[in-house]
Coordinates of C-alpha atoms in Angstrom, one line a residue:
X1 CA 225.3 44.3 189.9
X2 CA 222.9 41.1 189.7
X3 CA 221.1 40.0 187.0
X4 CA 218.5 37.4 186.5
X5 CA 215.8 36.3 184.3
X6 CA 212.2 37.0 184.2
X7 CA 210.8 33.7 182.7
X8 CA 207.2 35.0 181.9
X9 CA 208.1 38.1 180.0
X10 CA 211.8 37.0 178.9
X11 CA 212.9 39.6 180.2
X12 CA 216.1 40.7 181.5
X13 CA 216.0 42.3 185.2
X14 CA 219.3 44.1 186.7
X15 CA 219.8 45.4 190.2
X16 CA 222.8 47.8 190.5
X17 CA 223.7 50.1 193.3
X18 CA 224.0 53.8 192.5
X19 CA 226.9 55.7 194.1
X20 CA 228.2 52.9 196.6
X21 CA 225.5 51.6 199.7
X22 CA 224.7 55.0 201.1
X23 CA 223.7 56.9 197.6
X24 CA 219.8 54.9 197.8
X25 CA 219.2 56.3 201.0
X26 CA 219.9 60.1 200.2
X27 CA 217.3 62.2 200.6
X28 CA 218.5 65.4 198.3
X29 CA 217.9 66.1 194.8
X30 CA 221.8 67.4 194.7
X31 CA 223.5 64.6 196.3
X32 CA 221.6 61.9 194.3
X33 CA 222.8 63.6 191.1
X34 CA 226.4 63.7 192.4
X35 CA 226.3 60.4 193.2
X36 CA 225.2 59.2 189.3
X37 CA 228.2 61.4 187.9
X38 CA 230.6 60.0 190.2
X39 CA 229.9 56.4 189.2
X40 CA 232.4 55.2 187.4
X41 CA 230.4 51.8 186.7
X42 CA 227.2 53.5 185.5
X43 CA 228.1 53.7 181.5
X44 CA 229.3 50.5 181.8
X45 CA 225.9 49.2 183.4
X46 CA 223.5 50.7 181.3
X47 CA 225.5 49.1 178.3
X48 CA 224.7 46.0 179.9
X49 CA 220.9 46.3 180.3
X50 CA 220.9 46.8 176.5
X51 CA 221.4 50.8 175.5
X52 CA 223.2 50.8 172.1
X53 CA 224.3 52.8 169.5
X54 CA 223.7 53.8 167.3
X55 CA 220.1 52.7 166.8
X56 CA 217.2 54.6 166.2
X57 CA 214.7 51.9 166.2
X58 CA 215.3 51.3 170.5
X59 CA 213.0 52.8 173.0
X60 CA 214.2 53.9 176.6
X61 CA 211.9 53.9 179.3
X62 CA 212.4 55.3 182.3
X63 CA 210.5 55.3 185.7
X64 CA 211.5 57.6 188.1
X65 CA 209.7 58.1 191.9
X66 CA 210.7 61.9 192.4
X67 CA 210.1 62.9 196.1
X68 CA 213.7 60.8 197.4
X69 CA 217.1 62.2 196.1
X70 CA 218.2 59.5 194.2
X71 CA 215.1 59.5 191.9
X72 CA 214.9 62.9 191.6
X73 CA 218.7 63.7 191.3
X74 CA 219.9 59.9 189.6
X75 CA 217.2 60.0 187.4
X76 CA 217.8 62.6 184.6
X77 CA 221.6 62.0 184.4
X78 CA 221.4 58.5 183.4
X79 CA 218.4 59.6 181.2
X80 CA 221.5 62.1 179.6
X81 CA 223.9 59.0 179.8
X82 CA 221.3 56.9 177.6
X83 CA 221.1 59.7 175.7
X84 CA 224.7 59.9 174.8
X85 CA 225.5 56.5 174.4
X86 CA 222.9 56.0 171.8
X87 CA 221.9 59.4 171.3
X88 CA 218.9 58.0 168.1
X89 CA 217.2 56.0 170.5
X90 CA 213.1 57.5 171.9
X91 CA 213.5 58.1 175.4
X92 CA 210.1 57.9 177.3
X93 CA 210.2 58.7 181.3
X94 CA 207.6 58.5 184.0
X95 CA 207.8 60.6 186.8
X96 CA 205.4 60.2 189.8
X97 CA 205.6 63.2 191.7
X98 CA 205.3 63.1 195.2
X99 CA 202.3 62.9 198.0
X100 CA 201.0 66.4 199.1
X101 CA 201.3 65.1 202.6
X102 CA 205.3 64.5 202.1
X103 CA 207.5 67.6 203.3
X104 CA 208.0 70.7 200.9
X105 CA 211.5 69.3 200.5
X106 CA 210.4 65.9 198.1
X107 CA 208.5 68.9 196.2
X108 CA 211.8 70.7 195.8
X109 CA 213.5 67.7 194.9
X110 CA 211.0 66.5 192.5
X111 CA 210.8 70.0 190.5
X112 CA 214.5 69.8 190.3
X113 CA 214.1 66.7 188.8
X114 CA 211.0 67.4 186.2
X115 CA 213.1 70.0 185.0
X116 CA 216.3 67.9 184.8
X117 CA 214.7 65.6 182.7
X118 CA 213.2 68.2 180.5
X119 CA 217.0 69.9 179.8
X120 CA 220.3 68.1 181.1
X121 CA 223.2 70.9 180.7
X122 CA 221.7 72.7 178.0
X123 CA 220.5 69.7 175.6
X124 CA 216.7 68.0 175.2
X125 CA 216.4 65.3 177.8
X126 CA 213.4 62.6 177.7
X127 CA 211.3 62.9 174.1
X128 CA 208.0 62.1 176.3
X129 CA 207.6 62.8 180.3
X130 CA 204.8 61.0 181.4
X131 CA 203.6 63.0 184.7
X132 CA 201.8 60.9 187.5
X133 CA 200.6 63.0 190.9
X134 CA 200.6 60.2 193.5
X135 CA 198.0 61.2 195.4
X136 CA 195.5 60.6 192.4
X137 CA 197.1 57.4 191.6
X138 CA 196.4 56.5 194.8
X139 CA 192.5 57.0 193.6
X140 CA 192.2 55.0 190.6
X141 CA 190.8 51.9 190.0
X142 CA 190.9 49.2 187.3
X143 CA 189.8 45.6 187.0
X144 CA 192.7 42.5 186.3
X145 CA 192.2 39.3 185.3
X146 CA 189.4 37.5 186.2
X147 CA 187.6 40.9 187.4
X148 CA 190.1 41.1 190.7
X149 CA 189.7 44.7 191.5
X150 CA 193.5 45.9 191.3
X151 CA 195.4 47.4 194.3
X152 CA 197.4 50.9 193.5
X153 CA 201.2 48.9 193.4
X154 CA 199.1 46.4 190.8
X155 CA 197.7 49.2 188.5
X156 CA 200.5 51.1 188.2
X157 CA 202.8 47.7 186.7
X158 CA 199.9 46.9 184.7
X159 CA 199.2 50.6 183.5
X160 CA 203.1 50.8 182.8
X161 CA 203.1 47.3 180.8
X162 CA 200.2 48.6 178.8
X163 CA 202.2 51.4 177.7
X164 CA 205.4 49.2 177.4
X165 CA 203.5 46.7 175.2
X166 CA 201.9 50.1 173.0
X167 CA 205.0 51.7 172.8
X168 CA 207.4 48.4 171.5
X169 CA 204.4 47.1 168.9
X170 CA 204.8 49.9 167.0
X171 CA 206.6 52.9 165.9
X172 CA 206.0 55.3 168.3
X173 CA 208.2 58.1 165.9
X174 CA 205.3 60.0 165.3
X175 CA 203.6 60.4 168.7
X176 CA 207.5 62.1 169.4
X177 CA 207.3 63.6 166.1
X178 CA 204.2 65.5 166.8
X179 CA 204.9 66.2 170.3
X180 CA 207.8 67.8 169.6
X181 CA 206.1 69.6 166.5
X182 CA 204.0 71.1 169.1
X183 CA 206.8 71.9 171.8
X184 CA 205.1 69.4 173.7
X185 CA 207.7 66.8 176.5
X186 CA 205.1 66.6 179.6
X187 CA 201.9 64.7 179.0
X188 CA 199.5 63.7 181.6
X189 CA 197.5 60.1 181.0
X190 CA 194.6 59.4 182.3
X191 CA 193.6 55.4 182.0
X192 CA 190.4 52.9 182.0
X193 CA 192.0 49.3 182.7
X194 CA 189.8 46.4 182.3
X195 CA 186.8 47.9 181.8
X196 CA 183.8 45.8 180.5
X197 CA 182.6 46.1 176.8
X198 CA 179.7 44.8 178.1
X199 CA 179.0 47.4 181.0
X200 CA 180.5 50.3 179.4
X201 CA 179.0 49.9 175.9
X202 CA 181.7 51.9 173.8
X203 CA 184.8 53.5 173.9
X204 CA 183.3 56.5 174.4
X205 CA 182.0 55.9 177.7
X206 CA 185.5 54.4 178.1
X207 CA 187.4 57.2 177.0
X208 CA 184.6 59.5 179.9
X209 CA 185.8 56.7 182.4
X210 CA 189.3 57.6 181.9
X211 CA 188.9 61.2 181.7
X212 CA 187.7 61.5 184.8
X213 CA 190.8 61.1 186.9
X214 CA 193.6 62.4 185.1
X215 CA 196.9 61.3 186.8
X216 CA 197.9 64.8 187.5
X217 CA 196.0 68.1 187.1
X218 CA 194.8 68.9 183.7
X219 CA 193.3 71.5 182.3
X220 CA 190.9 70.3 179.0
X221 CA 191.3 74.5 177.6
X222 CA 194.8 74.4 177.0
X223 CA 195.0 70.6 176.1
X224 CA 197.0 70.6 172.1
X225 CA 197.6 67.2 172.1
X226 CA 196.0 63.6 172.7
X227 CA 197.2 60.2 172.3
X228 CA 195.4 56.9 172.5
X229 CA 196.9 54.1 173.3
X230 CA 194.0 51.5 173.1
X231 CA 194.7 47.3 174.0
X232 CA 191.8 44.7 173.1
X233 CA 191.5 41.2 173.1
X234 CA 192.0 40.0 169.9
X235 CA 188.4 38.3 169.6
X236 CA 187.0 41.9 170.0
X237 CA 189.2 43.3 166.9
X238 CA 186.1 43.3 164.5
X239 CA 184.1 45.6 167.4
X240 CA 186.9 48.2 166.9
X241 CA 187.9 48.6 163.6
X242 CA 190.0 52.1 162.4
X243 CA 187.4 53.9 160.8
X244 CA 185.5 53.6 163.7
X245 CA 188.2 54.1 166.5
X246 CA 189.2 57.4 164.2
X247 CA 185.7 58.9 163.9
X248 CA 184.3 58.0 167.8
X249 CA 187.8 59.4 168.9
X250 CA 187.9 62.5 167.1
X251 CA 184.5 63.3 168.1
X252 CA 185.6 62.9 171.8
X253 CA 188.5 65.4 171.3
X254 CA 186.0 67.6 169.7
X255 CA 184.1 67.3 172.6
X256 CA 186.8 68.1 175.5
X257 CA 189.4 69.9 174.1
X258 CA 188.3 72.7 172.2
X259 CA 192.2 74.1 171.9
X260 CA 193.2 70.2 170.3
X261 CA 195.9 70.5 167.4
X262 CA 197.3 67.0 166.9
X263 CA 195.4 63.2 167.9
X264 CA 196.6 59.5 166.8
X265 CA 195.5 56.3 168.7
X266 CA 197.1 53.2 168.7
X267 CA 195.7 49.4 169.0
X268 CA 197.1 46.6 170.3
X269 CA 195.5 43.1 170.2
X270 CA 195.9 40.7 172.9
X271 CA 195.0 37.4 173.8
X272 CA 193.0 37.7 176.3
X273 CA 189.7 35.9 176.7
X274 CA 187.7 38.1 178.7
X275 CA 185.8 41.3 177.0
X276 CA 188.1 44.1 179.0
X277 CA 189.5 47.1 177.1
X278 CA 192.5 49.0 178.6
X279 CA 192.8 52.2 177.5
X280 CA 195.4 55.5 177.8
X281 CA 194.7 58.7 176.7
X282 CA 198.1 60.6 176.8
X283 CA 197.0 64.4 177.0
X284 CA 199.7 67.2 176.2
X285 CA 199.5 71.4 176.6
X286 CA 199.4 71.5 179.7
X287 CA 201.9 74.5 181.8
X288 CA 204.1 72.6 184.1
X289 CA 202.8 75.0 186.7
X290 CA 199.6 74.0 186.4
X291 CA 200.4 70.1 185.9
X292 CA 202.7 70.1 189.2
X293 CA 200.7 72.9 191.2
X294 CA 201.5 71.3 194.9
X295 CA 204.7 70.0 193.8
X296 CA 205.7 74.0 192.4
X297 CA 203.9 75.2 196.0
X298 CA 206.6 72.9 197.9
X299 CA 209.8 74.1 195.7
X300 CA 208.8 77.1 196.6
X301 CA 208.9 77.1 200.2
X302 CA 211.6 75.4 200.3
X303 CA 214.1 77.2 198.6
X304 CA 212.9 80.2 200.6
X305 CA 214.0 77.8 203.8
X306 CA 217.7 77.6 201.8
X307 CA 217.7 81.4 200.9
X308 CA 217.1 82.1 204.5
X309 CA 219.6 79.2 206.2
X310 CA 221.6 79.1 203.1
X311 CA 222.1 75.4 203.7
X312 CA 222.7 75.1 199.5
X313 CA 225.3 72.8 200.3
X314 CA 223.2 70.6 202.4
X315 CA 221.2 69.4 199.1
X316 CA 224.4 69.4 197.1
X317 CA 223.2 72.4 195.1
X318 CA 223.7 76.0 194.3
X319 CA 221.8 79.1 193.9
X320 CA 222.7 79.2 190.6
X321 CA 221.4 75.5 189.7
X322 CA 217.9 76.0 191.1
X323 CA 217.6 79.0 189.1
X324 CA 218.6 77.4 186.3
X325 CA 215.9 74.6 186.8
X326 CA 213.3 77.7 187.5
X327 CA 214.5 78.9 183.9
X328 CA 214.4 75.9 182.1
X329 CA 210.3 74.9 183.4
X330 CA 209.5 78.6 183.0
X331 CA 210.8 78.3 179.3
X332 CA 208.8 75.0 178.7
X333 CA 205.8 77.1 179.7
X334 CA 206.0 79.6 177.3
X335 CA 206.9 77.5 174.5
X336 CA 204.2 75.9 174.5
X337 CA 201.6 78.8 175.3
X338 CA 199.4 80.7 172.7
X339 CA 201.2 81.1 169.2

């Protein structure tokens, strides 16, 4: 492994190779996850990027690009080693799910891996999946600094850092403590970066800017749960105070999501000079079938491929392990259903 230091964010940055040199370039869900178990340096590894027990006040986050087999397949068993090394800590993961014009078998990694990370053997995996379709991510905009319109690779680290800065200013224990109230894991955000007070007006109007893309498909009937995570320059604090932020933000739920049971926001003040609010709306309820419909349409096809070839070995799985995974989303769906 190498290490080195990030001298604007003092931040520590590993590299460590999975598995030996072949396990990055694998391309099934199966093999990936064989890979991760077999390492015998990965607990040793994650101990030295700063997991620690016991401690209930650290936050995990993971990111995770689920089409290849090392994301989909690594992924959720270190997310389960975390998880047993310091089994207090919050463990957040984003998954972006792969391109509908990738093959049905990134789909069938990737669904392997969502459900993975919502159950590992039998135990609760990540307390929060972020789910991110790539295809939309591809569409979204947002403006940087100095109004530079941002390109896709340059929204998604500032997106990301928006919710790392949100999520380690403050205790995010009830966002998972209401989540998990409402049998909620997968959320979908949808996000407004950099957008003008001075063109958009209100957060409102911000809040309809972000709407307007979700990051994966949502559907606004079924939504139980929303989550603002709202960052402002610090200049700009008096424009937003919390009586205000509460009633313009409960109005907007009102508004969209007429099955809503549970909404918080959270500010964070910046220093930043300009007048740009970013904003996240993290949006739970949603049926993992209906959040991951092209990703599900892929699985689908191909395991019928393995049931006809039965080429299970090929991906490093069994019959009996895709079921399971089947189980395991189609159990998430009902729990959080109609009650």
């Amino acid at each position: 492994p190498e290490s080195k230091k990030s001298s604007d964010r003092n931040a520590l940055l590993r590299q460590y190779k999975l598995g030996g040199a072949s396990a990055g370039g694998t391309v099934f869900c199966g093999i990936g996850e064989s890979s991760a178990i077999a390492d015998s340096g990965l607990v040793s590894e994650i101990r030295l990027s700063g997991c620690r027990e016991p401690d209930e006040k650290q936050i995990l986050f993971f990111i995770s690009a689920m089409g290849g087999g090392t994301g989909s397949g690594a992924s959720p068993c270190i997310v389960a080693t975390c998880r047993s090394i310091n089994p207090k800590a919050i463990t957040v993961s984003v998954a972006v799910l792969p391109s509908g014009s990738e093959p049905a078998q990134a789909h069938f990694n990737a669904y392997y891996g969502v459900s993975r990370l919502l159950n590992y053997d039998g135990a609760r995996s990540v307390d929060l999946l972020l789910l991110l379709d790539y295809d939309r991510l591809r569409q979204v905009r947002g403006v940087g600094k100095g109004g530079r319109e941002l390109r896709m690779e340059d929204f998604l680290t500032h997106a990301l850092g928006l919710m790392g800065v949100a999520f380690s200013h403050s205790n995010f224990t009830p966002v998972c403590r209401m989540a998990r109230g409402l049998k909620i894991q997968a959320v979908v955000p949808c996000l407004a970066v950099g957008r003008s007070i001075e063109i958009f007006g209100s957060l409102t109007n911000m809040l309809d800017s972000a709407l307007a893309l979700p990051l994966a498909p949502l559907e606004k009937s079924t939504v139980s749960l929303s989550c603002l995570l709202l960052s402002i320059p610090r200049r700009l604090a008096t424009m937003f105070p919390e009586n205000s932020v509460t009633e313009e933000f409960l109005a907007w739920n009102k508004r969209y999501f007429p099955g809503l049971r549970a909404s918080l926001f959270q500010i964070v003040q910046t220093d930043e000079h300009s007048d740009r609010i970013d904003c996240c709306v993290l949006l739970g309820g949603n049926t993992l079938d209906s959040a991951m419909r092209q990703t599900k349409s892929g699985y689908v096809d191909f395991k019928a491929y393995l049931e006809r070839s039965g080429h299970w070995e090929m991906c490093g799985l069994d019959k009996h392990k895709v079921e399971t995974a089947e189980e395991t989303i189609r159990a998430y769906d009902s729990g959080i259903g109609p009650r």
